Amino acid sequence: DAMYDDLVELWKRCSRQMHLLCRANGIRYVHVLQPNQYFEGSKPMGPEEKLVAFDPKHKYRTGVINGYPRLIKAGTELKEQGVEFLDLTMLFSEIEDAIYIDNCCHYNDRGNSLLAGKIADHIDPPKTDY
């Protein structure tokens, strides 16, 4: 637990520094926490996708299981400190179709489009009043 807490503190400090560096140079900084298939409840997986995309012994799985809840909480703290933070960990939570193309964390074209679209909408929200 102490190791994960230390790593998350380092992650937060780095994000705050990036935020300050960007702000000092007139650049918008948006910190995005991306979806990962090892984060519980983040993606329903059928048998075919699971065969390709899920390894219960994958070296990153433990880090995601122990780290992502801490990162999500830390993201809320970053927001409170003025860092623009976007938690997209549950972006695929209602998508039954395959998104992951390997057992690491990579997406197919649809997954990349969904992620990019969500970030784009956050940066430049669609106009709703015509």
Short mmCIF file of C-alpha atoms in Angstrom, two decimals:
data_model
loop_
_atom_site.label_atom_id
_atom_site.label_comp_id
_atom_site.label_asym_id
_atom_site.label_seq_id
_atom_site.Cartn_x
_atom_site.Cartn_y
_atom_site.Cartn_z
CA ASP A 1 0.00 0.00 0.00
CA ALA A 2 2.78 2.43 0.90
CA MET A 3 4.45 1.91 -2.49
CA TYR A 4 1.22 2.66 -4.38
CA ASP A 5 0.55 5.70 -2.22
CA ASP A 6 4.06 6.99 -2.92
CA LEU A 7 3.70 6.38 -6.65
CA VAL A 8 0.38 8.22 -6.75
CA GLU A 9 1.88 11.17 -4.87
CA LEU A 10 4.67 11.33 -7.45
CA TRP A 11 2.08 11.09 -10.24
CA LYS A 12 0.13 14.01 -8.71
CA ARG A 13 3.26 16.14 -8.28
CA CYS A 14 4.23 15.52 -11.90
CA SER A 15 0.75 16.46 -13.10
CA ARG A 16 0.77 19.67 -11.05
CA GLN A 17 4.20 20.58 -12.44
CA MET A 18 3.04 19.92 -16.01
CA HIS A 19 -0.02 22.07 -15.32
CA LEU A 20 2.13 24.92 -14.00
CA LEU A 21 4.66 24.65 -16.83
CA CYS A 22 1.93 24.70 -19.45
CA ARG A 23 0.07 27.57 -17.79
CA ALA A 24 3.30 29.61 -17.60
CA ASN A 25 3.68 29.17 -21.35
CA GLY A 26 0.06 29.80 -22.34
CA ILE A 27 -0.65 26.12 -23.07
CA ARG A 28 -3.76 24.28 -21.99
CA TYR A 29 -3.00 21.10 -20.04
CA VAL A 30 -5.57 18.33 -19.68
CA HIS A 31 -4.59 15.24 -17.70
CA VAL A 32 -6.54 12.19 -18.92
CA LEU A 33 -6.79 8.87 -17.10
CA GLN A 34 -7.50 6.31 -19.81
CA PRO A 35 -9.54 3.12 -19.59
CA ASN A 36 -7.78 -0.15 -18.82
CA GLN A 37 -9.28 -3.61 -19.11
CA TYR A 38 -7.89 -4.69 -15.73
CA PHE A 39 -9.90 -2.03 -13.88
CA GLU A 40 -12.93 -3.85 -12.48
CA GLY A 41 -16.21 -2.97 -14.17
CA SER A 42 -14.66 -0.80 -16.84
CA LYS A 43 -15.54 -3.02 -19.82
CA PRO A 44 -17.81 -6.00 -20.34
CA MET A 45 -15.84 -8.59 -22.29
CA GLY A 46 -17.16 -11.41 -24.39
CA PRO A 47 -15.18 -14.64 -24.68
CA GLU A 48 -13.38 -13.63 -27.90
CA GLU A 49 -12.18 -10.27 -26.59
CA LYS A 50 -11.26 -11.81 -23.25
CA LEU A 51 -9.11 -14.40 -25.01
CA VAL A 52 -7.11 -11.65 -26.74
CA ALA A 53 -7.25 -8.90 -24.14
CA PHE A 54 -7.28 -10.37 -20.65
CA ASP A 55 -4.49 -12.23 -18.90
CA PRO A 56 -5.19 -12.82 -15.19
CA LYS A 57 -1.41 -13.06 -14.62
CA HIS A 58 -0.44 -9.99 -16.67
CA LYS A 59 2.32 -7.96 -15.03
CA TYR A 60 0.25 -4.73 -15.23
CA ARG A 61 -2.93 -6.17 -13.73
CA THR A 62 -1.89 -5.84 -10.08
CA GLY A 63 -0.81 -2.26 -10.66
CA VAL A 64 -4.13 -1.38 -12.24
CA ILE A 65 -6.14 -3.12 -9.52
CA ASN A 66 -4.21 -1.38 -6.74
CA GLY A 67 -3.40 1.85 -8.53
CA TYR A 68 -6.47 2.93 -10.48
CA PRO A 69 -8.73 3.55 -7.47
CA ARG A 70 -5.96 5.70 -6.00
CA LEU A 71 -5.42 7.51 -9.31
CA ILE A 72 -9.12 8.29 -9.61
CA LYS A 73 -9.15 9.73 -6.09
CA ALA A 74 -5.95 11.65 -6.81
CA GLY A 75 -7.54 13.00 -10.00
CA THR A 76 -10.36 14.47 -7.92
CA GLU A 77 -7.73 16.11 -5.70
CA LEU A 78 -5.94 17.47 -8.77
CA LYS A 79 -9.21 19.00 -9.98
CA GLU A 80 -9.66 20.65 -6.58
CA GLN A 81 -6.16 22.10 -6.99
CA GLY A 82 -7.01 23.60 -10.38
CA VAL A 83 -5.59 20.92 -12.69
CA GLU A 84 -7.88 20.03 -15.56
CA PHE A 85 -8.37 16.29 -15.06
CA LEU A 86 -10.56 13.98 -17.10
CA ASP A 87 -11.32 10.51 -15.75
CA LEU A 88 -12.20 8.28 -18.70
CA THR A 89 -11.71 4.97 -16.92
CA MET A 90 -15.35 3.99 -17.47
CA LEU A 91 -15.59 5.13 -21.10
CA PHE A 92 -16.09 1.56 -22.35
CA SER A 93 -18.21 0.36 -19.43
CA GLU A 94 -21.34 -0.09 -21.55
CA ILE A 95 -19.71 -1.25 -24.78
CA GLU A 96 -20.11 -4.96 -25.43
CA ASP A 97 -18.20 -4.97 -28.74
CA ALA A 98 -14.47 -5.66 -28.70
CA ILE A 99 -12.28 -2.63 -27.99
CA TYR A 100 -8.97 -4.06 -26.74
CA ILE A 101 -6.53 -5.57 -29.25
CA ASP A 102 -4.00 -7.00 -26.80
CA ASN A 103 -3.62 -7.94 -23.15
CA CYS A 104 -1.71 -4.78 -22.30
CA CYS A 105 -3.97 -1.79 -22.83
CA HIS A 106 -4.21 -0.95 -26.52
CA TYR A 107 -7.46 -0.23 -28.37
CA ASN A 108 -8.80 -0.91 -31.82
CA ASP A 109 -9.83 1.98 -34.11
CA ARG A 110 -13.24 2.27 -32.46
CA GLY A 111 -11.70 2.49 -28.99
CA ASN A 112 -9.20 5.11 -30.13
CA SER A 113 -12.01 7.09 -31.80
CA LEU A 114 -14.16 6.96 -28.67
CA LEU A 115 -11.27 8.11 -26.51
CA ALA A 116 -10.25 10.88 -28.90
CA GLY A 117 -13.87 11.99 -29.30
CA LYS A 118 -14.43 12.23 -25.57
CA ILE A 119 -11.25 14.27 -25.13
CA ALA A 120 -12.16 16.51 -28.09
CA ASP A 121 -15.67 17.07 -26.67
CA HIS A 122 -14.11 18.01 -23.33
CA ILE A 123 -11.70 20.46 -24.94
CA ASP A 124 -14.25 21.95 -27.33
CA PRO A 125 -17.78 20.99 -26.26
CA PRO A 126 -20.34 20.71 -29.07
CA LYS A 127 -22.56 23.74 -29.49
CA THR A 128 -26.12 22.99 -28.39
CA ASP A 129 -27.94 26.30 -28.76
CA TYR A 130 -28.51 27.28 -32.38
#
